[in-house]
Amino acid sequence: PASTSSSSFRNPPHFMSLIPDDEYPYGLGERNLRDAQYETDAVLDHYFFQDNVAPFLCIRIMQRFSYSNPSPRFVSSCVDAFRTGNYTSESVSFGSGKYGSLEAMAASIFLDREATEGAISSDPSFGSIKEPILKVTHLMRSMDYQTAIPTDLDGLPMQSSWTAKLYQIDEKIGQGPYEFPTVFSYFLPEYVPDSGPNLSAKLTSPESLLVTMPNVVALLNGMFSMIKYGLSDCYSGFSEYPGYSGCYDDGQYQRSFGHLFYQPTGEDDHTRAADLALLLTAGRLNEDNLNTIVDACSTEPDDQSKTRCMQQLIVSTGEFHSTNTIAQSGEDRITDTGGGNSTEPYKAIVYFYLGGGLDSYNMLAPHSCTDNVYDKYMTIRGKSDVAEGVGLPKSRLLEIPANNVTAQPCSSFGIHENLPILEALYNEGKLNFFANAGLLAKPVTVDNYRGETPVQLFAHNAMTQEAKREDLYDEFSGTGVGGRMADVFTALGIPTNTFSINGQQTLLTGKPGEGPSQYILSSNGLSSFNVNPSIGNMNDVIKALNNDTTADSGFYAETWSSKLYDSLDKQQLLKQEIDATEVTTVFPSGSTPDKLEMITRIMQTRCARGSKRDIFYAEDGGYDTHDNVDSRLITNFERINAALSAFIDELKVLGLWESTVLVQFSEFARTLDPNTGDGSDHAWGGQHFMFGGSLDGSHVLGRYPSDFEQGDAEGLALSRGRMIPTTPWDAMWSPVVEWFGVPADQMDNVLPMRKNWEDFPGVIPSMADIFGSESGGDDPPCGGQLFERV
């Protein structure tokens, strides 16, 4: 009888023959175009019909249509529509009746009761923050933007075909058409803001990832400019110089490609303001805020001036920037007046992240080894009689002694030829490498690594988040290792600041209310905010419109308002100090050198900030090397080598070399076995480095693998040379955190996975192992007046 088994293939059938054509005379083998097409179709079907496709697409698309946290019932309805190809609403059917119908899926989203019933808007967790580019287009569309090029200028006629010339808009507001910063678009779908009610409730708000100080300031500057001057370059406008006239807030828009034509209707200011609020906030603007706006603009000389004033204030509110309503508490937002222990020496940690997954086996390769480790490395990297592979010949390696022969299979290793600064620092005793290190909660083997490592291994988004959190068991939900350190120092009364030069970072997020919020800057520093305000107290009015809210106020509007309030305070406090700094060293041009130069400028403001501990985040991208890994690493390493060299030189000029430690991380290493495009793919354990003036360096710590093929004696190699880490990132962090001054009884609050290694002597080095007797340099003279910190 026929089998009744319900078993099925987990993977698609394999159609292509394993016998290649070139093994037979005249090139006759068993591979052909037909089988290639069959296998391609089978793979695509396998992906498309996979169980996770429908919920994945439904949630992502719902988030783009302003439902940041759709209910399980809402998602289930969408999944059913996608899979069945049908959705019915009030006897009207949508869809083709086939799996994957986008018509049915779209109808299930737009016509569901969660999308159409007005009562749900009273739920404070419902809705979203708007995407930055949609805020700009909303303003332009609702206020009737039209191209308007002057026709009475001297010279040749101006081009008049522009509809909306938004010049380098992505650099100003963090988002722009066709300008995705990574393959993961502008924001992460699982992102939870680092403060406010979303953090407490663990609710996602992807768009909040772009609500940073530089983006907030640039977005409001650009919208204010468009309202007052039209689409131009005036006072940080969204466009560029059109070639004529000056910037005048007189309703003539003489220096613009076009402007907003809408004039509200109504016999009095309140009615006209309500008309504007209807179009700009869909009628959500709080009545108290509406009255505040009318009163603030009442002194303007004419109706057009009042309109421009009211438009600017409305677009600064949480109701404009989100889909929420708000309820203000009537209280001012609380700010921290600073103070603390001024006798502590200054110390800084720089978290240098190489985004994309660094192929670190070509950053630090085996050189002189026992048991043919170098030959094994070259073989798995693709070297054969007919191919060179992607491994590095010894002629391209800068040889360094391991200085750890009892733990390493090699007496010496080789640094990539384009990273001579690492060689120089290593030989000076100011740099250590950590071999085969990675995200690891406890020791694991090939048999149990998946069950004992609760993370989506080999996936960029999951590994990136967890690399910065260092808390796989979620003991301190939503926080990062840097933020937890800042919380500890705040409780000890040691003034601490955290800075990201790459947008909001989980690394710097602490528990709500227990430490400082992170400063977020661009590599160019800080722009001035609202340089030419329409009314004298405009910035104070903007703060009043975004003041403290009640617990049942909209979560997303509160996220915007708290971020705006925080950004304006920090902007005011920090910009003047940064602008007054000087950098002696000439940094090379480029984004990464600019970030490191900005860090040295921020360090110079420590006296004015009264800070004794600073934690910085900077990132260099381009390491997702699925193709041409060798040439891409040459380019990347040349870039960071020059940037790090300048950074170190400037630290020495500032007298902060002994006070600073830089730790380098990347979400994962890459496969030693290359792919067919001479690239390498996602893996796990790899090499990392750490340097600073107080290090007792010149060691390759951890344990470099001695074999890279699956089935190795140590049980570390997975398929294609994916190595299970033997050194946890806690081994890098623990001595640095101790050097930074975290007390012994607080170490587990900063590094909650560290205790899992207590029964494995030698895995976690002590501070003395890494820094020797050094605890940091003398505190450079620190004068200046303390200013208030938020």
PDB file of N, CA and C in Angstrom, residues 564-619:
ATOM      1  N   LEU A 564      12.141  66.350  20.669  1.00  0.00           N
ATOM      2  CA  LEU A 564      12.320  67.733  20.239  1.00  0.00           C
ATOM      3  C   LEU A 564      12.807  68.591  21.408  1.00  0.00           C
ATOM      4  N   TYR A 565      12.152  68.478  22.537  1.00  0.00           N
ATOM      5  CA  TYR A 565      12.522  69.262  23.722  1.00  0.00           C
ATOM      6  C   TYR A 565      13.972  68.973  24.100  1.00  0.00           C
ATOM      7  N   ASP A 566      14.314  67.695  24.126  1.00  0.00           N
ATOM      8  CA  ASP A 566      15.666  67.264  24.462  1.00  0.00           C
ATOM      9  C   ASP A 566      16.670  67.800  23.445  1.00  0.00           C
ATOM     10  N   SER A 567      16.310  67.721  22.155  1.00  0.00           N
ATOM     11  CA  SER A 567      17.224  68.175  21.098  1.00  0.00           C
ATOM     12  C   SER A 567      17.478  69.670  21.177  1.00  0.00           C
ATOM     13  N   LEU A 568      16.438  70.453  21.423  1.00  0.00           N
ATOM     14  CA  LEU A 568      16.610  71.906  21.467  1.00  0.00           C
ATOM     15  C   LEU A 568      17.471  72.312  22.652  1.00  0.00           C
ATOM     16  N   ASP A 569      17.266  71.664  23.817  1.00  0.00           N
ATOM     17  CA  ASP A 569      18.110  71.977  24.966  1.00  0.00           C
ATOM     18  C   ASP A 569      19.568  71.632  24.689  1.00  0.00           C
ATOM     19  N   LYS A 570      19.790  70.426  24.174  1.00  0.00           N
ATOM     20  CA  LYS A 570      21.167  69.998  23.925  1.00  0.00           C
ATOM     21  C   LYS A 570      21.807  70.809  22.813  1.00  0.00           C
ATOM     22  N   GLN A 571      21.029  71.148  21.800  1.00  0.00           N
ATOM     23  CA  GLN A 571      21.523  71.976  20.714  1.00  0.00           C
ATOM     24  C   GLN A 571      22.056  73.296  21.252  1.00  0.00           C
ATOM     25  N   GLN A 572      21.267  73.926  22.080  1.00  0.00           N
ATOM     26  CA  GLN A 572      21.640  75.222  22.624  1.00  0.00           C
ATOM     27  C   GLN A 572      22.890  75.123  23.500  1.00  0.00           C
ATOM     28  N   LEU A 573      22.964  74.048  24.288  1.00  0.00           N
ATOM     29  CA  LEU A 573      24.068  73.907  25.222  1.00  0.00           C
ATOM     30  C   LEU A 573      25.385  73.560  24.548  1.00  0.00           C
ATOM     31  N   LEU A 574      25.325  72.721  23.523  1.00  0.00           N
ATOM     32  CA  LEU A 574      26.540  72.123  22.971  1.00  0.00           C
ATOM     33  C   LEU A 574      27.118  72.858  21.768  1.00  0.00           C
ATOM     34  N   LYS A 575      26.276  73.471  20.961  1.00  0.00           N
ATOM     35  CA  LYS A 575      26.754  74.030  19.698  1.00  0.00           C
ATOM     36  C   LYS A 575      27.835  75.083  19.906  1.00  0.00           C
ATOM     37  N   GLN A 576      27.596  76.015  20.818  1.00  0.00           N
ATOM     38  CA  GLN A 576      28.556  77.088  21.033  1.00  0.00           C
ATOM     39  C   GLN A 576      29.911  76.541  21.464  1.00  0.00           C
ATOM     40  N   GLU A 577      29.885  75.521  22.308  1.00  0.00           N
ATOM     41  CA  GLU A 577      31.141  74.940  22.783  1.00  0.00           C
ATOM     42  C   GLU A 577      31.887  74.230  21.653  1.00  0.00           C
ATOM     43  N   ILE A 578      31.163  73.450  20.838  1.00  0.00           N
ATOM     44  CA  ILE A 578      31.819  72.732  19.743  1.00  0.00           C
ATOM     45  C   ILE A 578      32.379  73.705  18.719  1.00  0.00           C
ATOM     46  N   ASP A 579      31.634  74.736  18.409  1.00  0.00           N
ATOM     47  CA  ASP A 579      32.101  75.711  17.415  1.00  0.00           C
ATOM     48  C   ASP A 579      33.376  76.410  17.857  1.00  0.00           C
ATOM     49  N   ALA A 580      33.616  76.453  19.159  1.00  0.00           N
ATOM     50  CA  ALA A 580      34.799  77.140  19.672  1.00  0.00           C
ATOM     51  C   ALA A 580      36.032  76.247  19.734  1.00  0.00           C
ATOM     52  N   THR A 581      35.883  74.960  19.430  1.00  0.00           N
ATOM     53  CA  THR A 581      37.027  74.050  19.529  1.00  0.00           C
ATOM     54  C   THR A 581      37.948  74.180  18.325  1.00  0.00           C
ATOM     55  N   GLU A 582      39.171  73.713  18.503  1.00  0.00           N
ATOM     56  CA  GLU A 582      40.152  73.697  17.423  1.00  0.00           C
ATOM     57  C   GLU A 582      40.767  72.312  17.325  1.00  0.00           C
ATOM     58  N   VAL A 583      41.003  71.867  16.095  1.00  0.00           N
ATOM     59  CA  VAL A 583      41.657  70.582  15.848  1.00  0.00           C
ATOM     60  C   VAL A 583      42.972  70.848  15.138  1.00  0.00           C
ATOM     61  N   THR A 584      44.060  70.377  15.739  1.00  0.00           N
ATOM     62  CA  THR A 584      45.400  70.623  15.195  1.00  0.00           C
ATOM     63  C   THR A 584      45.735  69.665  14.065  1.00  0.00           C
ATOM     64  N   THR A 585      45.351  68.405  14.213  1.00  0.00           N
ATOM     65  CA  THR A 585      45.695  67.385  13.226  1.00  0.00           C
ATOM     66  C   THR A 585      44.843  67.550  11.978  1.00  0.00           C
ATOM     67  N   VAL A 586      45.455  67.319  10.824  1.00  0.00           N
ATOM     68  CA  VAL A 586      44.711  67.341   9.559  1.00  0.00           C
ATOM     69  C   VAL A 586      44.113  65.958   9.328  1.00  0.00           C
ATOM     70  N   PHE A 587      42.777  65.873   9.399  1.00  0.00           N
ATOM     71  CA  PHE A 587      42.090  64.606   9.146  1.00  0.00           C
ATOM     72  C   PHE A 587      41.841  64.459   7.647  1.00  0.00           C
ATOM     73  N   PRO A 588      41.923  63.246   7.115  1.00  0.00           N
ATOM     74  CA  PRO A 588      41.584  63.055   5.693  1.00  0.00           C
ATOM     75  C   PRO A 588      40.100  63.345   5.469  1.00  0.00           C
ATOM     76  N   SER A 589      39.742  63.575   4.231  1.00  0.00           N
ATOM     77  CA  SER A 589      38.345  63.845   3.913  1.00  0.00           C
ATOM     78  C   SER A 589      37.562  62.535   3.920  1.00  0.00           C
ATOM     79  N   GLY A 590      36.276  62.639   4.207  1.00  0.00           N
ATOM     80  CA  GLY A 590      35.430  61.459   4.204  1.00  0.00           C
ATOM     81  C   GLY A 590      34.569  61.386   5.457  1.00  0.00           C
ATOM     82  N   SER A 591      33.536  60.559   5.382  1.00  0.00           N
ATOM     83  CA  SER A 591      32.570  60.475   6.459  1.00  0.00           C
ATOM     84  C   SER A 591      33.182  59.955   7.761  1.00  0.00           C
ATOM     85  N   THR A 592      33.926  58.853   7.691  1.00  0.00           N
ATOM     86  CA  THR A 592      34.483  58.270   8.917  1.00  0.00           C
ATOM     87  C   THR A 592      35.527  59.173   9.560  1.00  0.00           C
ATOM     88  N   PRO A 593      36.475  59.748   8.819  1.00  0.00           N
ATOM     89  CA  PRO A 593      37.379  60.719   9.451  1.00  0.00           C
ATOM     90  C   PRO A 593      36.637  61.892  10.084  1.00  0.00           C
ATOM     91  N   ASP A 594      35.574  62.344   9.429  1.00  0.00           N
ATOM     92  CA  ASP A 594      34.788  63.452   9.989  1.00  0.00           C
ATOM     93  C   ASP A 594      34.172  63.064  11.332  1.00  0.00           C
ATOM     94  N   LYS A 595      33.710  61.818  11.442  1.00  0.00           N
ATOM     95  CA  LYS A 595      33.111  61.367  12.704  1.00  0.00           C
ATOM     96  C   LYS A 595      34.150  61.344  13.819  1.00  0.00           C
ATOM     97  N   LEU A 596      35.317  60.812  13.524  1.00  0.00           N
ATOM     98  CA  LEU A 596      36.353  60.738  14.552  1.00  0.00           C
ATOM     99  C   LEU A 596      36.873  62.125  14.915  1.00  0.00           C
ATOM    100  N   GLU A 597      36.957  63.007  13.938  1.00  0.00           N
ATOM    101  CA  GLU A 597      37.345  64.385  14.247  1.00  0.00           C
ATOM    102  C   GLU A 597      36.305  65.048  15.150  1.00  0.00           C
ATOM    103  N   MET A 598      35.022  64.797  14.869  1.00  0.00           N
ATOM    104  CA  MET A 598      33.968  65.369  15.704  1.00  0.00           C
ATOM    105  C   MET A 598      34.078  64.861  17.139  1.00  0.00           C
ATOM    106  N   ILE A 599      34.456  63.592  17.308  1.00  0.00           N
ATOM    107  CA  ILE A 599      34.631  63.069  18.662  1.00  0.00           C
ATOM    108  C   ILE A 599      35.713  63.852  19.404  1.00  0.00           C
ATOM    109  N   THR A 600      36.817  64.169  18.731  1.00  0.00           N
ATOM    110  CA  THR A 600      37.870  64.944  19.409  1.00  0.00           C
ATOM    111  C   THR A 600      37.381  66.347  19.753  1.00  0.00           C
ATOM    112  N   ARG A 601      36.495  66.900  18.949  1.00  0.00           N
ATOM    113  CA  ARG A 601      35.932  68.218  19.276  1.00  0.00           C
ATOM    114  C   ARG A 601      35.011  68.121  20.501  1.00  0.00           C
ATOM    115  N   ILE A 602      34.185  67.080  20.526  1.00  0.00           N
ATOM    116  CA  ILE A 602      33.275  66.913  21.667  1.00  0.00           C
ATOM    117  C   ILE A 602      34.085  66.708  22.948  1.00  0.00           C
ATOM    118  N   MET A 603      35.176  65.938  22.859  1.00  0.00           N
ATOM    119  CA  MET A 603      36.015  65.732  24.037  1.00  0.00           C
ATOM    120  C   MET A 603      36.516  67.065  24.591  1.00  0.00           C
ATOM    121  N   GLN A 604      36.774  68.007  23.710  1.00  0.00           N
ATOM    122  CA  GLN A 604      37.270  69.308  24.156  1.00  0.00           C
ATOM    123  C   GLN A 604      36.209  70.102  24.923  1.00  0.00           C
ATOM    124  N   THR A 605      34.952  69.720  24.806  1.00  0.00           N
ATOM    125  CA  THR A 605      33.889  70.419  25.538  1.00  0.00           C
ATOM    126  C   THR A 605      33.612  69.795  26.901  1.00  0.00           C
ATOM    127  N   ARG A 606      34.399  68.812  27.299  1.00  0.00           N
ATOM    128  CA  ARG A 606      34.121  68.099  28.547  1.00  0.00           C
ATOM    129  C   ARG A 606      34.132  69.036  29.743  1.00  0.00           C
ATOM    130  N   CYS A 607      34.990  70.060  29.690  1.00  0.00           N
ATOM    131  CA  CYS A 607      35.082  70.982  30.817  1.00  0.00           C
ATOM    132  C   CYS A 607      33.791  71.785  30.955  1.00  0.00           C
ATOM    133  N   ALA A 608      33.301  72.295  29.840  1.00  0.00           N
ATOM    134  CA  ALA A 608      32.064  73.069  29.882  1.00  0.00           C
ATOM    135  C   ALA A 608      30.886  72.195  30.266  1.00  0.00           C
ATOM    136  N   ARG A 609      30.931  70.930  29.835  1.00  0.00           N
ATOM    137  CA  ARG A 609      29.840  70.010  30.188  1.00  0.00           C
ATOM    138  C   ARG A 609      29.978  69.468  31.601  1.00  0.00           C
ATOM    139  N   GLY A 610      31.147  69.617  32.178  1.00  0.00           N
ATOM    140  CA  GLY A 610      31.387  69.046  33.504  1.00  0.00           C
ATOM    141  C   GLY A 610      31.438  67.544  33.496  1.00  0.00           C
ATOM    142  N   SER A 611      31.758  66.950  32.345  1.00  0.00           N
ATOM    143  CA  SER A 611      31.698  65.492  32.216  1.00  0.00           C
ATOM    144  C   SER A 611      33.006  64.844  32.625  1.00  0.00           C
ATOM    145  N   LYS A 612      32.884  63.727  33.343  1.00  0.00           N
ATOM    146  CA  LYS A 612      34.044  62.935  33.726  1.00  0.00           C
ATOM    147  C   LYS A 612      34.082  61.578  33.032  1.00  0.00           C
ATOM    148  N   ARG A 613      32.993  61.207  32.382  1.00  0.00           N
ATOM    149  CA  ARG A 613      32.946  59.970  31.604  1.00  0.00           C
ATOM    150  C   ARG A 613      32.162  60.245  30.314  1.00  0.00           C
ATOM    151  N   ASP A 614      32.775  59.940  29.186  1.00  0.00           N
ATOM    152  CA  ASP A 614      32.103  60.070  27.891  1.00  0.00           C
ATOM    153  C   ASP A 614      32.163  58.731  27.166  1.00  0.00           C
ATOM    154  N   ILE A 615      31.056  58.353  26.541  1.00  0.00           N
ATOM    155  CA  ILE A 615      31.003  57.148  25.713  1.00  0.00           C
ATOM    156  C   ILE A 615      30.547  57.576  24.324  1.00  0.00           C
ATOM    157  N   PHE A 616      31.306  57.201  23.306  1.00  0.00           N
ATOM    158  CA  PHE A 616      31.045  57.631  21.934  1.00  0.00           C
ATOM    159  C   PHE A 616      30.749  56.431  21.041  1.00  0.00           C
ATOM    160  N   TYR A 617      29.879  56.661  20.064  1.00  0.00           N
ATOM    161  CA  TYR A 617      29.610  55.643  19.047  1.00  0.00           C
ATOM    162  C   TYR A 617      29.901  56.242  17.680  1.00  0.00           C
ATOM    163  N   ALA A 618      30.725  55.541  16.897  1.00  0.00           N
ATOM    164  CA  ALA A 618      30.987  55.924  15.508  1.00  0.00           C
ATOM    165  C   ALA A 618      31.029  54.659  14.668  1.00  0.00           C
ATOM    166  N   GLU A 619      30.629  54.776  13.419  1.00  0.00           N
ATOM    167  CA  GLU A 619      30.499  53.595  12.561  1.00  0.00           C
ATOM    168  C   GLU A 619      31.143  53.842  11.208  1.00  0.00           C
TER     169      GLU A 619
END
